[in-house]
Amino acid sequence: MQKEILNYFYNYYVKEFFLEIVSPAHCVVCGKKLFDSNFICESCKNKIIFNEYPLISREEVVYYYGMTRYTGVMEELIKKFKFNGYKALSKFLSSIIINFIKTNNIEFDFIGFVPMSKMEFKERGYNQTYLLAKDVSFATQKPIIRSIYKIKETKKQTNLSKNERIQNLKDAFVIKEAIMGNILIIDDVYTTGTTAKEITHAFKKVLKNGNIYFIALSQTFN
Ligand SMILES: [Zn+2]
């Protein structure tokens, strides 16, 4: 009996108190206190919906993948990562990409990301797809292609029709080096595929030999 009381006391007071001191981190989705600094608890993590068929399409040497559904926990994580300054979420989100690459045996030599224009970068202060690319590069020891630029200031894609999106992003990206080998391009959300097609188009222009794997962390379903 005494042991039970002690256990109860430990679980509800000591553990909480201890956690608060050693780990002030909370799950960014549900607010639960955490033992580690991954910013997401196990139960929220388990709510992420992975796509059963992640290959969206293939066009010659270009493969487009969407790993998870852009809804619920994943949507919240990406929004916080992108718009609310939670740059540290990159560690967890990139671990999903790294797992995916390994389980699907995707072989690549270089890593690309979706660049921002000067104005977009000034507004946000960081490029979330570059942060993901950096973590994947660290884990896989493959270099990031840095000479990727967005040379056109574009409107936000969200409220545009499909045709407007295509026109808006047309020739927006440029890569200033020749590449030989397979490229992995990382993005956060695949919506209509306009960004994906435009960036892979820019890569195709400088690719001498190899495949392009465009991998989006999440995919919207309308
Ligand atoms: Zn949680």
PDB file of N, CA, C and O in Angstrom, residues 44-56 64-78 92-97 99-100 104 187-191 215-221:
ATOM      1  N   CYS A  44       1.013  11.989 -30.610  1.00  0.00           N
ATOM      2  CA  CYS A  44       0.794  12.853 -31.779  1.00  0.00           C
ATOM      3  C   CYS A  44       1.522  12.287 -33.000  1.00  0.00           C
ATOM      4  O   CYS A  44       1.002  12.304 -34.109  1.00  0.00           O
ATOM      5  N   LYS A  45       2.744  11.794 -32.741  1.00  0.00           N
ATOM      6  CA  LYS A  45       3.543  11.214 -33.820  1.00  0.00           C
ATOM      7  C   LYS A  45       2.762  10.091 -34.512  1.00  0.00           C
ATOM      8  O   LYS A  45       2.763   9.956 -35.724  1.00  0.00           O
ATOM      9  N   ASN A  46       2.073   9.280 -33.672  1.00  0.00           N
ATOM     10  CA  ASN A  46       1.321   8.139 -34.216  1.00  0.00           C
ATOM     11  C   ASN A  46       0.096   8.552 -35.020  1.00  0.00           C
ATOM     12  O   ASN A  46      -0.497   7.727 -35.709  1.00  0.00           O
ATOM     13  N   LYS A  47      -0.281   9.814 -34.915  1.00  0.00           N
ATOM     14  CA  LYS A  47      -1.450  10.272 -35.670  1.00  0.00           C
ATOM     15  C   LYS A  47      -1.094  10.734 -37.085  1.00  0.00           C
ATOM     16  O   LYS A  47      -1.973  11.056 -37.876  1.00  0.00           O
ATOM     17  N   ILE A  48       0.191  10.792 -37.379  1.00  0.00           N
ATOM     18  CA  ILE A  48       0.600  11.204 -38.725  1.00  0.00           C
ATOM     19  C   ILE A  48       0.171  10.117 -39.721  1.00  0.00           C
ATOM     20  O   ILE A  48       0.409   8.930 -39.490  1.00  0.00           O
ATOM     21  N   ILE A  49      -0.468  10.546 -40.796  1.00  0.00           N
ATOM     22  CA  ILE A  49      -0.943   9.568 -41.780  1.00  0.00           C
ATOM     23  C   ILE A  49       0.049   9.478 -42.941  1.00  0.00           C
ATOM     24  O   ILE A  49       0.255  10.458 -43.666  1.00  0.00           O
ATOM     25  N   PHE A  50       0.629   8.311 -43.094  1.00  0.00           N
ATOM     26  CA  PHE A  50       1.565   8.092 -44.196  1.00  0.00           C
ATOM     27  C   PHE A  50       0.812   7.590 -45.422  1.00  0.00           C
ATOM     28  O   PHE A  50      -0.133   6.817 -45.286  1.00  0.00           O
ATOM     29  N   ASN A  51       1.220   8.064 -46.575  1.00  0.00           N
ATOM     30  CA  ASN A  51       0.565   7.629 -47.801  1.00  0.00           C
ATOM     31  C   ASN A  51       0.943   6.196 -48.130  1.00  0.00           C
ATOM     32  O   ASN A  51       2.121   5.847 -48.136  1.00  0.00           O
ATOM     33  N   GLU A  52      -0.071   5.414 -48.423  1.00  0.00           N
ATOM     34  CA  GLU A  52       0.186   4.028 -48.770  1.00  0.00           C
ATOM     35  C   GLU A  52       0.931   3.933 -50.106  1.00  0.00           C
ATOM     36  O   GLU A  52       1.807   3.106 -50.283  1.00  0.00           O
ATOM     37  N   TYR A  53       0.570   4.826 -51.024  1.00  0.00           N
ATOM     38  CA  TYR A  53       1.250   4.866 -52.322  1.00  0.00           C
ATOM     39  C   TYR A  53       1.879   6.243 -52.510  1.00  0.00           C
ATOM     40  O   TYR A  53       1.270   7.136 -53.094  1.00  0.00           O
ATOM     41  N   PRO A  54       3.088   6.425 -51.991  1.00  0.00           N
ATOM     42  CA  PRO A  54       3.691   7.767 -51.993  1.00  0.00           C
ATOM     43  C   PRO A  54       4.118   8.284 -53.378  1.00  0.00           C
ATOM     44  O   PRO A  54       4.297   9.491 -53.539  1.00  0.00           O
ATOM     45  N   LEU A  55       4.263   7.382 -54.349  1.00  0.00           N
ATOM     46  CA  LEU A  55       4.653   7.859 -55.676  1.00  0.00           C
ATOM     47  C   LEU A  55       3.460   8.553 -56.332  1.00  0.00           C
ATOM     48  O   LEU A  55       2.451   7.920 -56.640  1.00  0.00           O
ATOM     49  N   ILE A  56       3.592   9.860 -56.548  1.00  0.00           N
ATOM     50  CA  ILE A  56       2.486  10.627 -57.132  1.00  0.00           C
ATOM     51  C   ILE A  56       2.477  10.436 -58.648  1.00  0.00           C
ATOM     52  O   ILE A  56       1.462  10.141 -59.250  1.00  0.00           O
ATOM     53  N   TYR A  64       7.972  11.920 -58.600  1.00  0.00           N
ATOM     54  CA  TYR A  64       7.393  12.806 -57.586  1.00  0.00           C
ATOM     55  C   TYR A  64       6.781  11.984 -56.458  1.00  0.00           C
ATOM     56  O   TYR A  64       5.943  11.120 -56.707  1.00  0.00           O
ATOM     57  N   TYR A  65       7.197  12.292 -55.245  1.00  0.00           N
ATOM     58  CA  TYR A  65       6.670  11.573 -54.081  1.00  0.00           C
ATOM     59  C   TYR A  65       6.020  12.525 -53.077  1.00  0.00           C
ATOM     60  O   TYR A  65       6.493  13.640 -52.872  1.00  0.00           O
ATOM     61  N   GLY A  66       4.966  12.047 -52.432  1.00  0.00           N
ATOM     62  CA  GLY A  66       4.364  12.752 -51.298  1.00  0.00           C
ATOM     63  C   GLY A  66       4.280  11.760 -50.158  1.00  0.00           C
ATOM     64  O   GLY A  66       3.612  10.738 -50.273  1.00  0.00           O
ATOM     65  N   MET A  67       4.968  12.022 -49.076  1.00  0.00           N
ATOM     66  CA  MET A  67       5.099  10.996 -48.034  1.00  0.00           C
ATOM     67  C   MET A  67       3.913  10.874 -47.090  1.00  0.00           C
ATOM     68  O   MET A  67       3.534   9.782 -46.696  1.00  0.00           O
ATOM     69  N   THR A  68       3.367  12.015 -46.677  1.00  0.00           N
ATOM     70  CA  THR A  68       2.273  11.965 -45.699  1.00  0.00           C
ATOM     71  C   THR A  68       1.088  12.793 -46.194  1.00  0.00           C
ATOM     72  O   THR A  68       1.208  13.548 -47.161  1.00  0.00           O
ATOM     73  N   ARG A  69      -0.031  12.674 -45.490  1.00  0.00           N
ATOM     74  CA  ARG A  69      -1.210  13.483 -45.830  1.00  0.00           C
ATOM     75  C   ARG A  69      -1.124  14.820 -45.118  1.00  0.00           C
ATOM     76  O   ARG A  69      -0.842  14.857 -43.916  1.00  0.00           O
ATOM     77  N   TYR A  70      -1.382  15.873 -45.844  1.00  0.00           N
ATOM     78  CA  TYR A  70      -1.349  17.213 -45.261  1.00  0.00           C
ATOM     79  C   TYR A  70      -2.666  17.465 -44.539  1.00  0.00           C
ATOM     80  O   TYR A  70      -3.598  18.058 -45.080  1.00  0.00           O
ATOM     81  N   THR A  71      -2.728  16.961 -43.326  1.00  0.00           N
ATOM     82  CA  THR A  71      -3.927  17.110 -42.503  1.00  0.00           C
ATOM     83  C   THR A  71      -3.533  16.894 -41.042  1.00  0.00           C
ATOM     84  O   THR A  71      -2.451  16.375 -40.755  1.00  0.00           O
ATOM     85  N   GLY A  72      -4.380  17.277 -40.114  1.00  0.00           N
ATOM     86  CA  GLY A  72      -4.173  17.011 -38.688  1.00  0.00           C
ATOM     87  C   GLY A  72      -2.803  17.408 -38.172  1.00  0.00           C
ATOM     88  O   GLY A  72      -2.350  18.526 -38.377  1.00  0.00           O
ATOM     89  N   VAL A  73      -2.153  16.441 -37.529  1.00  0.00           N
ATOM     90  CA  VAL A  73      -0.866  16.687 -36.878  1.00  0.00           C
ATOM     91  C   VAL A  73       0.178  17.192 -37.880  1.00  0.00           C
ATOM     92  O   VAL A  73       0.893  18.170 -37.631  1.00  0.00           O
ATOM     93  N   MET A  74       0.257  16.537 -39.038  1.00  0.00           N
ATOM     94  CA  MET A  74       1.278  16.930 -40.007  1.00  0.00           C
ATOM     95  C   MET A  74       1.059  18.351 -40.507  1.00  0.00           C
ATOM     96  O   MET A  74       2.003  19.126 -40.625  1.00  0.00           O
ATOM     97  N   GLU A  75      -0.179  18.706 -40.740  1.00  0.00           N
ATOM     98  CA  GLU A  75      -0.485  20.068 -41.197  1.00  0.00           C
ATOM     99  C   GLU A  75      -0.056  21.086 -40.138  1.00  0.00           C
ATOM    100  O   GLU A  75       0.556  22.109 -40.448  1.00  0.00           O
ATOM    101  N   GLU A  76      -0.350  20.768 -38.898  1.00  0.00           N
ATOM    102  CA  GLU A  76      -0.001  21.683 -37.807  1.00  0.00           C
ATOM    103  C   GLU A  76       1.517  21.813 -37.671  1.00  0.00           C
ATOM    104  O   GLU A  76       2.041  22.908 -37.492  1.00  0.00           O
ATOM    105  N   LEU A  77       2.210  20.690 -37.762  1.00  0.00           N
ATOM    106  CA  LEU A  77       3.672  20.713 -37.657  1.00  0.00           C
ATOM    107  C   LEU A  77       4.289  21.566 -38.767  1.00  0.00           C
ATOM    108  O   LEU A  77       5.159  22.393 -38.521  1.00  0.00           O
ATOM    109  N   ILE A  78       3.819  21.351 -39.986  1.00  0.00           N
ATOM    110  CA  ILE A  78       4.391  22.088 -41.111  1.00  0.00           C
ATOM    111  C   ILE A  78       4.081  23.580 -41.005  1.00  0.00           C
ATOM    112  O   ILE A  78       4.943  24.420 -41.255  1.00  0.00           O
ATOM    113  N   PHE A  92      12.915  16.677 -36.502  1.00  0.00           N
ATOM    114  CA  PHE A  92      11.920  15.604 -36.554  1.00  0.00           C
ATOM    115  C   PHE A  92      11.414  15.395 -37.988  1.00  0.00           C
ATOM    116  O   PHE A  92      11.337  14.264 -38.476  1.00  0.00           O
ATOM    117  N   LEU A  93      11.071  16.488 -38.665  1.00  0.00           N
ATOM    118  CA  LEU A  93      10.515  16.366 -40.022  1.00  0.00           C
ATOM    119  C   LEU A  93      11.522  15.742 -40.991  1.00  0.00           C
ATOM    120  O   LEU A  93      11.155  14.924 -41.837  1.00  0.00           O
ATOM    121  N   SER A  94      12.792  16.112 -40.852  1.00  0.00           N
ATOM    122  CA  SER A  94      13.787  15.537 -41.750  1.00  0.00           C
ATOM    123  C   SER A  94      13.999  14.053 -41.463  1.00  0.00           C
ATOM    124  O   SER A  94      14.353  13.297 -42.366  1.00  0.00           O
ATOM    125  N   SER A  95      13.755  13.631 -40.213  1.00  0.00           N
ATOM    126  CA  SER A  95      13.923  12.210 -39.895  1.00  0.00           C
ATOM    127  C   SER A  95      12.914  11.366 -40.684  1.00  0.00           C
ATOM    128  O   SER A  95      13.190  10.220 -41.034  1.00  0.00           O
ATOM    129  N   ILE A  96      11.754  11.940 -40.979  1.00  0.00           N
ATOM    130  CA  ILE A  96      10.751  11.232 -41.787  1.00  0.00           C
ATOM    131  C   ILE A  96      11.284  11.050 -43.215  1.00  0.00           C
ATOM    132  O   ILE A  96      11.163   9.984 -43.817  1.00  0.00           O
ATOM    133  N   ILE A  97      11.899  12.094 -43.736  1.00  0.00           N
ATOM    134  CA  ILE A  97      12.458  12.028 -45.101  1.00  0.00           C
ATOM    135  C   ILE A  97      13.594  11.000 -45.154  1.00  0.00           C
ATOM    136  O   ILE A  97      13.662  10.180 -46.073  1.00  0.00           O
ATOM    137  N   ASN A  99      14.132   8.408 -43.258  1.00  0.00           N
ATOM    138  CA  ASN A  99      13.558   7.063 -43.196  1.00  0.00           C
ATOM    139  C   ASN A  99      13.003   6.626 -44.539  1.00  0.00           C
ATOM    140  O   ASN A  99      13.193   5.490 -44.973  1.00  0.00           O
ATOM    141  N   PHE A 100      12.305   7.549 -45.171  1.00  0.00           N
ATOM    142  CA  PHE A 100      11.674   7.260 -46.457  1.00  0.00           C
ATOM    143  C   PHE A 100      12.728   6.907 -47.517  1.00  0.00           C
ATOM    144  O   PHE A 100      12.559   5.938 -48.268  1.00  0.00           O
ATOM    145  N   ASN A 104      12.935   3.125 -49.145  1.00  0.00           N
ATOM    146  CA  ASN A 104      12.628   3.018 -50.573  1.00  0.00           C
ATOM    147  C   ASN A 104      13.877   2.907 -51.439  1.00  0.00           C
ATOM    148  O   ASN A 104      13.790   2.975 -52.675  1.00  0.00           O
ATOM    149  N   ASP A 187      10.882  19.196 -50.615  1.00  0.00           N
ATOM    150  CA  ASP A 187       9.889  20.258 -50.442  1.00  0.00           C
ATOM    151  C   ASP A 187       9.000  19.923 -49.247  1.00  0.00           C
ATOM    152  O   ASP A 187       9.005  18.789 -48.768  1.00  0.00           O
ATOM    153  N   ASP A 188       8.237  20.894 -48.780  1.00  0.00           N
ATOM    154  CA  ASP A 188       7.376  20.631 -47.622  1.00  0.00           C
ATOM    155  C   ASP A 188       5.997  20.106 -48.037  1.00  0.00           C
ATOM    156  O   ASP A 188       5.597  19.036 -47.623  1.00  0.00           O
ATOM    157  N   VAL A 189       5.278  20.885 -48.856  1.00  0.00           N
ATOM    158  CA  VAL A 189       3.920  20.456 -49.218  1.00  0.00           C
ATOM    159  C   VAL A 189       3.750  20.392 -50.748  1.00  0.00           C
ATOM    160  O   VAL A 189       4.086  21.331 -51.456  1.00  0.00           O
ATOM    161  N   TYR A 190       3.221  19.285 -51.212  1.00  0.00           N
ATOM    162  CA  TYR A 190       2.880  19.126 -52.627  1.00  0.00           C
ATOM    163  C   TYR A 190       1.386  19.410 -52.760  1.00  0.00           C
ATOM    164  O   TYR A 190       0.557  18.718 -52.172  1.00  0.00           O
ATOM    165  N   THR A 191       1.035  20.465 -53.503  1.00  0.00           N
ATOM    166  CA  THR A 191      -0.374  20.808 -53.635  1.00  0.00           C
ATOM    167  C   THR A 191      -0.867  20.462 -55.037  1.00  0.00           C
ATOM    168  O   THR A 191      -1.364  19.370 -55.271  1.00  0.00           O
ATOM    169  N   ILE A 215      10.817  14.945 -53.521  1.00  0.00           N
ATOM    170  CA  ILE A 215      10.147  14.355 -52.354  1.00  0.00           C
ATOM    171  C   ILE A 215       9.517  15.439 -51.491  1.00  0.00           C
ATOM    172  O   ILE A 215      10.214  16.300 -50.958  1.00  0.00           O
ATOM    173  N   ALA A 216       8.197  15.393 -51.387  1.00  0.00           N
ATOM    174  CA  ALA A 216       7.498  16.343 -50.520  1.00  0.00           C
ATOM    175  C   ALA A 216       7.120  15.633 -49.222  1.00  0.00           C
ATOM    176  O   ALA A 216       6.628  14.508 -49.242  1.00  0.00           O
ATOM    177  N   LEU A 217       7.363  16.322 -48.149  1.00  0.00           N
ATOM    178  CA  LEU A 217       7.039  15.803 -46.830  1.00  0.00           C
ATOM    179  C   LEU A 217       5.557  15.442 -46.728  1.00  0.00           C
ATOM    180  O   LEU A 217       5.172  14.452 -46.132  1.00  0.00           O
ATOM    181  N   SER A 218       4.718  16.261 -47.361  1.00  0.00           N
ATOM    182  CA  SER A 218       3.286  16.084 -47.228  1.00  0.00           C
ATOM    183  C   SER A 218       2.576  16.425 -48.532  1.00  0.00           C
ATOM    184  O   SER A 218       3.103  17.163 -49.352  1.00  0.00           O
ATOM    185  N   GLN A 219       1.364  15.886 -48.663  1.00  0.00           N
ATOM    186  CA  GLN A 219       0.614  16.101 -49.906  1.00  0.00           C
ATOM    187  C   GLN A 219      -0.837  16.445 -49.565  1.00  0.00           C
ATOM    188  O   GLN A 219      -1.440  15.799 -48.708  1.00  0.00           O
ATOM    189  N   THR A 220      -1.378  17.455 -50.233  1.00  0.00           N
ATOM    190  CA  THR A 220      -2.773  17.817 -49.968  1.00  0.00           C
ATOM    191  C   THR A 220      -3.698  16.922 -50.802  1.00  0.00           C
ATOM    192  O   THR A 220      -3.324  16.443 -51.875  1.00  0.00           O
ATOM    193  N   PHE A 221      -4.873  16.705 -50.286  1.00  0.00           N
ATOM    194  CA  PHE A 221      -5.868  15.932 -51.033  1.00  0.00           C
ATOM    195  C   PHE A 221      -7.137  16.746 -51.103  1.00  0.00           C
ATOM    196  O   PHE A 221      -7.691  17.105 -50.070  1.00  0.00           O
TER     197      PHE A 221
END
